[in-house]
Tab-separated table of C-alpha atoms in Angstrom:
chain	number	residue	atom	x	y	z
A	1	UNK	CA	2.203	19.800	29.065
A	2	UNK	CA	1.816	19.640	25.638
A	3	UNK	CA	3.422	22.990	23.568
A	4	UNK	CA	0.200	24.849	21.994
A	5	UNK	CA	0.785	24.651	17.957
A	6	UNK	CA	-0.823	26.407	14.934
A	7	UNK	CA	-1.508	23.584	12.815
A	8	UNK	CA	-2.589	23.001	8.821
A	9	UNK	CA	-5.043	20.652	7.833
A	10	UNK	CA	-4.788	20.574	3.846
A	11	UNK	CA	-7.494	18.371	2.855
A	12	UNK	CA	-10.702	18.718	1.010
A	13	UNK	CA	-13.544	19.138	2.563
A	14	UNK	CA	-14.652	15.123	1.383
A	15	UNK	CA	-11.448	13.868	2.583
A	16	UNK	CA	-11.356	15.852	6.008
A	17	UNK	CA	-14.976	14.167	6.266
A	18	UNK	CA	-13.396	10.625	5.534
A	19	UNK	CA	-10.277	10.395	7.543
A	20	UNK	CA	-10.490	12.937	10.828
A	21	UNK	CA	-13.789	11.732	12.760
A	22	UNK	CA	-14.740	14.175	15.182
A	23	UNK	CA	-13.089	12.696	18.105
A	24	UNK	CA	-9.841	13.553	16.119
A	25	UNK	CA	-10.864	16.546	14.758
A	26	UNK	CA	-10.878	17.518	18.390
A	27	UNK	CA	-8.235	16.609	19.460
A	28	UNK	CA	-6.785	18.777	16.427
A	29	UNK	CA	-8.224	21.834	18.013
A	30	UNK	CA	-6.915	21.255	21.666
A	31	UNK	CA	-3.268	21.285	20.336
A	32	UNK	CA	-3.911	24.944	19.597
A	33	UNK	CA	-5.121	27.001	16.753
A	34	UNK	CA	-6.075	24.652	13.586
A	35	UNK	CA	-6.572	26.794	10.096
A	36	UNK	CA	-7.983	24.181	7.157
A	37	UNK	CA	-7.263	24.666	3.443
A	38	UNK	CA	-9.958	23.337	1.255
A	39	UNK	CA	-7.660	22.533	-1.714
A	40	UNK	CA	-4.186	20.655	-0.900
A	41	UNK	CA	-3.396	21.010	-4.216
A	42	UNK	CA	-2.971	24.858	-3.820
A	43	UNK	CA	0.490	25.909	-4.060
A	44	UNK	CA	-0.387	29.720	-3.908
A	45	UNK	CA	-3.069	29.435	-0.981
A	46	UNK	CA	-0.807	27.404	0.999
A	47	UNK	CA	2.333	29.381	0.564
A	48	UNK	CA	-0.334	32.283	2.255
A	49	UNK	CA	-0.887	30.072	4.826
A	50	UNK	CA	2.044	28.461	6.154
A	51	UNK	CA	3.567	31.229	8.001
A	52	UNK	CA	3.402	30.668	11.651
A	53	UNK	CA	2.583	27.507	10.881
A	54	UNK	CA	4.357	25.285	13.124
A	55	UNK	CA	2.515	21.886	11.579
A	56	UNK	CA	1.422	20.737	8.023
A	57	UNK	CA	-1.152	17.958	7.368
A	58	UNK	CA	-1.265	16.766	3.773
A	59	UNK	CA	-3.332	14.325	2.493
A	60	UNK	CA	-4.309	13.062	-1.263
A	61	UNK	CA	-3.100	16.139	-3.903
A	62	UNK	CA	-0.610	17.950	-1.769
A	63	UNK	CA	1.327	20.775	-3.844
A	64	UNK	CA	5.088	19.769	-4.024
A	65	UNK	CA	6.786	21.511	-1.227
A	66	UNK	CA	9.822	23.354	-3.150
A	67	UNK	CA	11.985	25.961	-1.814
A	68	UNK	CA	9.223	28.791	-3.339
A	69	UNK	CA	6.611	26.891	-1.066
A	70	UNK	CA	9.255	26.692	2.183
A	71	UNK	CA	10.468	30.101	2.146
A	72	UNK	CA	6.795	31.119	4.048
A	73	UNK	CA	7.365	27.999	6.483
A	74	UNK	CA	8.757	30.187	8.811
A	75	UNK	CA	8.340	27.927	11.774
A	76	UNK	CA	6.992	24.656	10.438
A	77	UNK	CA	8.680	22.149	11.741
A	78	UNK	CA	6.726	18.527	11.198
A	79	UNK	CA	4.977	17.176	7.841
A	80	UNK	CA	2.414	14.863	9.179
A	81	UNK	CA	0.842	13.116	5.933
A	82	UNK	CA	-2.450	11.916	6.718
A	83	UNK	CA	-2.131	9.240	3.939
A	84	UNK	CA	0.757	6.369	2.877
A	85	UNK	CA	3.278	7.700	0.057
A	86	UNK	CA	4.791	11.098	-0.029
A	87	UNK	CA	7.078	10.711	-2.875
A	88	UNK	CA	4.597	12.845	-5.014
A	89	UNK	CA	5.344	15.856	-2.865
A	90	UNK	CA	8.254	15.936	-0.697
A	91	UNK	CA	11.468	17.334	-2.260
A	92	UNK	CA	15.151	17.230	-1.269
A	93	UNK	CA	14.527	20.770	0.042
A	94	UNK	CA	12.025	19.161	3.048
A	95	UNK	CA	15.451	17.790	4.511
A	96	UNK	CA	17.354	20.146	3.558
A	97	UNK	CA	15.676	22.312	5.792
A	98	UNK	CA	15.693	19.623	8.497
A	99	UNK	CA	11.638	19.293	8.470
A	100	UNK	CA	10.628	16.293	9.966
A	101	UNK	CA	7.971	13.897	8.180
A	102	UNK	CA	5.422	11.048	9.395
A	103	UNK	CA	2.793	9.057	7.785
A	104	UNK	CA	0.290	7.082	8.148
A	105	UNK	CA	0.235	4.658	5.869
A	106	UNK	CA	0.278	1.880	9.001
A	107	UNK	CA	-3.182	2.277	8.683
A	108	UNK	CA	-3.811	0.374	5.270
A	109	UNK	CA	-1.658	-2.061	6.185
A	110	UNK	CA	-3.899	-4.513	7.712
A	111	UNK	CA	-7.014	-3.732	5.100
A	112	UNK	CA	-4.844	-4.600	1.997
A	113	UNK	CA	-2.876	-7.678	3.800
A	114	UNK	CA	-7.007	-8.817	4.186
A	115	UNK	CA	-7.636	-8.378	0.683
A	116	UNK	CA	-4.524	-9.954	-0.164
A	117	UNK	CA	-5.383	-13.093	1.835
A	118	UNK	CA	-9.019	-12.722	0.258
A	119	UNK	CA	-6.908	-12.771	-2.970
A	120	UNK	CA	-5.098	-15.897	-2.258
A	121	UNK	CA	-7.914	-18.139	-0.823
A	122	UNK	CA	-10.164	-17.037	-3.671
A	123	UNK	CA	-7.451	-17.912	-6.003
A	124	UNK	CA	-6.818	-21.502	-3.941
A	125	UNK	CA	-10.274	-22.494	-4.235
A	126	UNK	CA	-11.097	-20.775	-8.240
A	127	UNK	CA	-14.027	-19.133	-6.738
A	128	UNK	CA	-13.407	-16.925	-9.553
A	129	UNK	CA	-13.175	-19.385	-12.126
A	130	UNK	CA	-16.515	-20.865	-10.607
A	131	UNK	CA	-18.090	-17.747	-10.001
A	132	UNK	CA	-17.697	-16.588	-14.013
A	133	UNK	CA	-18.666	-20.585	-14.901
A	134	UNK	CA	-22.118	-20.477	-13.256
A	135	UNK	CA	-22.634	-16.546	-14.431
A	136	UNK	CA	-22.550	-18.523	-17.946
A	137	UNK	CA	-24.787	-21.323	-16.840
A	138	UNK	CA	-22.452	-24.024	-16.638
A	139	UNK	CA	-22.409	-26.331	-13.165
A	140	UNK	CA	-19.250	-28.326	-12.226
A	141	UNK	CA	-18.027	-28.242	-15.767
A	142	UNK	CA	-14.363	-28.755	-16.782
A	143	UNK	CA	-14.025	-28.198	-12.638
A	144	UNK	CA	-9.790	-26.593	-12.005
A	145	UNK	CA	-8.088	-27.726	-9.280
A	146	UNK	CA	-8.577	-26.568	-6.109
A	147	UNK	CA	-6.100	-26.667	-3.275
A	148	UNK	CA	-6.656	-25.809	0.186
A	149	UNK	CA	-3.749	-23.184	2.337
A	150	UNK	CA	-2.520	-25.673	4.983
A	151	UNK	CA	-1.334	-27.879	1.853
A	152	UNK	CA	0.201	-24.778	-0.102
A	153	UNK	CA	3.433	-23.155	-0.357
A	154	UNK	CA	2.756	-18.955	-0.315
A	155	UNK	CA	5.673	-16.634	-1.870
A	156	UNK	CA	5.394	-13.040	-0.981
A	157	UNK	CA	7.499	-10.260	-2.591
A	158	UNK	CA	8.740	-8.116	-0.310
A	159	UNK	CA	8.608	-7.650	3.222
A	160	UNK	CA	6.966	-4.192	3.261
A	161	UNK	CA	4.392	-3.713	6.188
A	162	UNK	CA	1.467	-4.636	4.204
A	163	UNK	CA	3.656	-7.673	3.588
A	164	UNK	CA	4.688	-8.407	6.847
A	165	UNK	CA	0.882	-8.491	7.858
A	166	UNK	CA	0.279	-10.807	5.372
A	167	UNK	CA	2.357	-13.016	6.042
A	168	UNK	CA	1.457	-12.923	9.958
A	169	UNK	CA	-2.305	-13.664	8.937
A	170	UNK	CA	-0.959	-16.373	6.585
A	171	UNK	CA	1.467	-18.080	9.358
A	172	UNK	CA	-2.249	-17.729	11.852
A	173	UNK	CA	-3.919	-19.450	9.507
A	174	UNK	CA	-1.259	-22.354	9.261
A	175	UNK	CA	-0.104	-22.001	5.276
A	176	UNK	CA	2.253	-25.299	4.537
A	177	UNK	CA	4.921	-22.627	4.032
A	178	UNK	CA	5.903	-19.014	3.286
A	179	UNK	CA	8.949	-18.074	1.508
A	180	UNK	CA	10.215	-14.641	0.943
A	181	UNK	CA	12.276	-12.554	-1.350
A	182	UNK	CA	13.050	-9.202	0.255
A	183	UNK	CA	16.445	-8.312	-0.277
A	184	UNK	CA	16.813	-6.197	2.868
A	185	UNK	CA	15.067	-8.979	4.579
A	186	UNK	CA	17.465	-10.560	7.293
A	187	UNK	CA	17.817	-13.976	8.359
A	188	UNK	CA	16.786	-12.968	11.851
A	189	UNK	CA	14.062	-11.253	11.192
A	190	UNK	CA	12.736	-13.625	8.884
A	191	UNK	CA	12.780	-16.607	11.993
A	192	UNK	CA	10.734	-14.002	13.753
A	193	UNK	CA	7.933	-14.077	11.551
A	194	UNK	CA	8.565	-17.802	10.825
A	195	UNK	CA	9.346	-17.552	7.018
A	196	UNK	CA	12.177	-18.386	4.942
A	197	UNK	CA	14.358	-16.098	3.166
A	198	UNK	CA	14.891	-16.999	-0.882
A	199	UNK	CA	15.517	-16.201	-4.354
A	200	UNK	CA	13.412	-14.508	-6.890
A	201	UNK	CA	13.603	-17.484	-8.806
A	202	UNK	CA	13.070	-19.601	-6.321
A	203	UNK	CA	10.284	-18.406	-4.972
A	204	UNK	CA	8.729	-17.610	-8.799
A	205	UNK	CA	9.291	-22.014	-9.319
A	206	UNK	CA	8.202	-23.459	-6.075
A	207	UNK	CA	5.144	-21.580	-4.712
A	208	UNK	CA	1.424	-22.210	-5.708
A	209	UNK	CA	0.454	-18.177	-4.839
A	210	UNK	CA	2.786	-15.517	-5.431
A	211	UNK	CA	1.688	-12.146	-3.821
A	212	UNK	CA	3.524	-8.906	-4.301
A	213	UNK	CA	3.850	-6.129	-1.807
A	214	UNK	CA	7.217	-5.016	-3.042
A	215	UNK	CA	7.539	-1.089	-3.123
A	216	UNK	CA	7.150	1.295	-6.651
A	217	UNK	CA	11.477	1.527	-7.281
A	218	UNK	CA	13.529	1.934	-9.765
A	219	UNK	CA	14.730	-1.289	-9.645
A	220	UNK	CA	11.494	-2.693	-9.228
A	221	UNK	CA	10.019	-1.657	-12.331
A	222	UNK	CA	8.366	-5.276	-14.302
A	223	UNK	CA	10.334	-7.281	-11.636
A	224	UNK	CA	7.677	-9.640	-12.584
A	225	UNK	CA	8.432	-10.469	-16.621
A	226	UNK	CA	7.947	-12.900	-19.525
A	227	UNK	CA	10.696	-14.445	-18.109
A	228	UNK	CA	9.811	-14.952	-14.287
A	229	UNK	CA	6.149	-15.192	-14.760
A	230	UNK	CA	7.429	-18.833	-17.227
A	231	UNK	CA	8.518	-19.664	-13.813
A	232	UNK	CA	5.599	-19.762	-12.495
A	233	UNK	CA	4.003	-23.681	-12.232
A	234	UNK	CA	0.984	-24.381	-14.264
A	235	UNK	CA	-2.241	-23.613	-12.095
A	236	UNK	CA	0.201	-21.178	-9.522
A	237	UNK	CA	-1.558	-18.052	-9.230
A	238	UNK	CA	-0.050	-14.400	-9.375
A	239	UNK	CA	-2.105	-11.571	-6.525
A	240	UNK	CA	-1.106	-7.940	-6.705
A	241	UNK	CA	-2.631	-5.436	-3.873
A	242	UNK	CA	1.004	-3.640	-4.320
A	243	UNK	CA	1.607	-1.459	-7.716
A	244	UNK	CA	1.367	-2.643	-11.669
A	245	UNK	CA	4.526	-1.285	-11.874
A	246	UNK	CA	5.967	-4.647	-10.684
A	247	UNK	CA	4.477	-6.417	-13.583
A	248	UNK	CA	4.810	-6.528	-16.928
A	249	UNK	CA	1.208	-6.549	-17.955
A	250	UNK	CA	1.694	-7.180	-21.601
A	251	UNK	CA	3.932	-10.512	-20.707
A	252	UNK	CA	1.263	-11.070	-17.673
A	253	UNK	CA	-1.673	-11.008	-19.642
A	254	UNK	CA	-0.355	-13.553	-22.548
A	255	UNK	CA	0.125	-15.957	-19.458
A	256	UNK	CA	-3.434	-15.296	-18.573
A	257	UNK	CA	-4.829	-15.603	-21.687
A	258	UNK	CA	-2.741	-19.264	-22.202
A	259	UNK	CA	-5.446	-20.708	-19.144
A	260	UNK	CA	-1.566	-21.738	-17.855
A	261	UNK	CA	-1.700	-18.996	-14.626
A	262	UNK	CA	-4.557	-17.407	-12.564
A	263	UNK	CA	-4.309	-13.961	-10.933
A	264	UNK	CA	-6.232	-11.516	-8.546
A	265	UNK	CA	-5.555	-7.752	-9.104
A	266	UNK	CA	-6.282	-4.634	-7.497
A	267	UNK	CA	-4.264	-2.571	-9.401
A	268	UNK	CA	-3.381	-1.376	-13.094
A	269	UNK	CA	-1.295	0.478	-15.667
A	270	UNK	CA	-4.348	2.619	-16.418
A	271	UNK	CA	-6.675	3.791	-13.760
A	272	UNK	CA	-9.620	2.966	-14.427
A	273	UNK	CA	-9.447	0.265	-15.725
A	274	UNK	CA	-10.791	0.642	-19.461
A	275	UNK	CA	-14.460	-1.032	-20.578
A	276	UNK	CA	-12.885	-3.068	-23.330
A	277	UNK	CA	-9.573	-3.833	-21.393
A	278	UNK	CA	-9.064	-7.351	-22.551
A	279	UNK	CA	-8.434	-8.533	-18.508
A	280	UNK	CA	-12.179	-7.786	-17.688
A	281	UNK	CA	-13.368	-11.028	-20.144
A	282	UNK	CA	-10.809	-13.694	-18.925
A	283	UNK	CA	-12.525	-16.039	-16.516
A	284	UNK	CA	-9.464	-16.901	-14.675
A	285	UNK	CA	-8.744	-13.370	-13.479
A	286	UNK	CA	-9.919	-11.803	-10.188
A	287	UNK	CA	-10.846	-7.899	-10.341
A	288	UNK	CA	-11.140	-5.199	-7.837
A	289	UNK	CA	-10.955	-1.118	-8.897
A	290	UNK	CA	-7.742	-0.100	-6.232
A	291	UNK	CA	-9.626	-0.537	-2.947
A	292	UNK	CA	-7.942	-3.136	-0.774
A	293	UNK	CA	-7.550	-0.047	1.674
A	294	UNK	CA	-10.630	1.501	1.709
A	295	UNK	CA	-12.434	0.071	4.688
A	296	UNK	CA	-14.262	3.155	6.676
A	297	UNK	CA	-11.566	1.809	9.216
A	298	UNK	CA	-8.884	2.352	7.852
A	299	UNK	CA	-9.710	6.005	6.932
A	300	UNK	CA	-10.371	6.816	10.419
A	301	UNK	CA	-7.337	5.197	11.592
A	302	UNK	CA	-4.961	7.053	9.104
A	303	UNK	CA	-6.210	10.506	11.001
A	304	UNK	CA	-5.891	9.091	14.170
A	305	UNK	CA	-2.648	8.256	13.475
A	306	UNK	CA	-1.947	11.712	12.008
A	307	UNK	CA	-3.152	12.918	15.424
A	308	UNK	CA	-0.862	10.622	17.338
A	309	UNK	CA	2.349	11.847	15.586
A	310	UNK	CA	1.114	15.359	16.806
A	311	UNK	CA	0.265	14.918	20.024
A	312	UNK	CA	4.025	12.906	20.466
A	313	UNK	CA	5.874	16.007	18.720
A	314	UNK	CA	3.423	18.382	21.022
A	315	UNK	CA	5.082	16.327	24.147
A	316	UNK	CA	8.602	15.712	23.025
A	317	UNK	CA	8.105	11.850	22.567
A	318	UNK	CA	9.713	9.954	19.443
A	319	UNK	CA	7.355	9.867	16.687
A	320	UNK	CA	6.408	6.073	15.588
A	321	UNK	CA	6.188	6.332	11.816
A	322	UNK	CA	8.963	9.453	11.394
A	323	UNK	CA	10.559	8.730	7.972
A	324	UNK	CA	14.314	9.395	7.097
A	325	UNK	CA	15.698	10.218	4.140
A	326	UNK	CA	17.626	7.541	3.536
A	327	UNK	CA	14.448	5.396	4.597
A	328	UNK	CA	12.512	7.168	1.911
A	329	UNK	CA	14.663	6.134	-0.864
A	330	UNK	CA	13.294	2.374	-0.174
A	331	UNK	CA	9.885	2.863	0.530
A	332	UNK	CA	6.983	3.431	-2.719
């Protein structure tokens, strides 16, 4: 029997709309007594509403929990954030006070490993190169090379999950090879997803499409440089689904502008991305405004996941996506 809970939901009324479908809005309500706050960014209106709270939902915007916020949690205790990264909002204090947290970011793992793979074969083939070309009225003119997957060697940065689903759609699909650089990736564990484990450098020299999915770290800020992006072959192509905080964009975009490298990105130093940002006019660049996750799918899946964690804490079971604090300190 599953323990009745007072439960919440801080999510705008838009987001609510997006992520809990009414089958898991539902399912919300039998758990016990659900309460909504309209703005998750709140501090004061949540601080009146967490006491007797025994479960938070946060979603995009959630108000920092500090001490001033916890002191009303009298008798929360799970975080489930409806949404991937909570490194905007959870303090020391959330495990200090032995809170547990889950997320959902599971959900956009499979939506942005897609894109990525979109990424790559677009990038194989220079449909983007072709696409701008015939835009400007030319037809087979000063044609690139194109290359197909089953003769290419992939390199992904960092086994992450949206990684990890790459990689598993790129193994499906037969891709000559896939090499890794993960440091925390194991030997073992690389066999099971039928990779190979390698350097940086390696990896930058030898591969024809580089894709990052490495997490936003200290020590991975402009992992990607002047220096490893010179690595790179001529005609190898660079995708990032992950965070521009991996790459150097200054350095990256004098490689683009050279004709030397190609590159599909989904994300940027400045969102959005500026009218006159010089990466909109290159023809050998591949544009989309953040969304690699935003299939109507995936939305629906993050609250069903959301739901899952609470239902499993309602029942005693182990939660699936519970994160640590030592955990936290790798993940973006």
């Amino acid at each position: 029997m599953a323990e009745k809970l007072r439960v919440v939901l801080a999510a705008t009324p838009a987001y609510r709309e997006m992520v809990f479908a009414p089958e898991s809005t539902a399912r919300l309500e039998a758990l016990g007594d659900l309460v909504v706050q309209d703005d998750p960014g709140d501090a004061q209106a949540l601080t009146a509403t967490l006491p007797g709270t025994d479960v938070l939902i946060t979603s995009w915007g959630a108000t920092p929990l500090t001490a001033a916020v916890l002191d009303h949690a009298d008798r929360l205790r799970l975080i489930a954030h409806s949404a991937s990264s909570v490194k905007h909002f959870v303090t020391d204090e959330v495990f200090r006070r032995g809170l547990r947290i889950t997320q959902a970011g599971q959900a956009m793992a499979e939506p942005v490993a897609e894109v990525s793979l979109a990424f790559t074969l677009s990038l194989l083939h220079r449909i983007q190169r072709f696409d701008r070309a015939m835009r400007d009225g030319a037809w087979r003119d000063d044609v690139p090379a194109q290359h197909g997957l089953t003769a290419s060697r992939i390199g992904v940065v960092g086994a992450s999950r949206t990684g990890v689903e790459y990689i598993r759609m790129l193994v499906a699909l037969r891709a000559a090879e896939v090499v890794v650089y993960d440091p925390y990736l194991t030997d073992e564990r690389a066999a099971e997803l039928g990779v190979r484990r390698t350097s940086l450098d390696d990896l930058l020299r030898t591969s024809r499409v580089v894709a990052l999915h490495a997490p936003t770290l200290p020590e991975t800020h402009h992992l990607i440089g002047a220096r490893e992006l010179a690595l790179m072959p001529d005609g190898a192509s660079l995708v990032n689904t992950a965070r521009s905080w991996l790459v150097d964009t200054a350095a990256l975009l004098d490689e683009l502008r050279s004709g030397r490298i190609d590159a599909a990105l989904d994300v940027f130093d400045e969102e959005p991305l500026p009218p006159d940002d010089p990466l909109r006019a290159l023809p050998n660049v591949l544009l989309t405004p953040h969304q690699a996750a935003a299939t109507v799918e995936c939305y629906f899946e993050m609250g069903q996941i959301t739901v899952d964690e609470i239902e499993r804490h309602a029942t005693g079971r182990p939660l699936r996506y519970e994160l640590t604090e030592a955990a936290l300190t790798r993940m973006g």
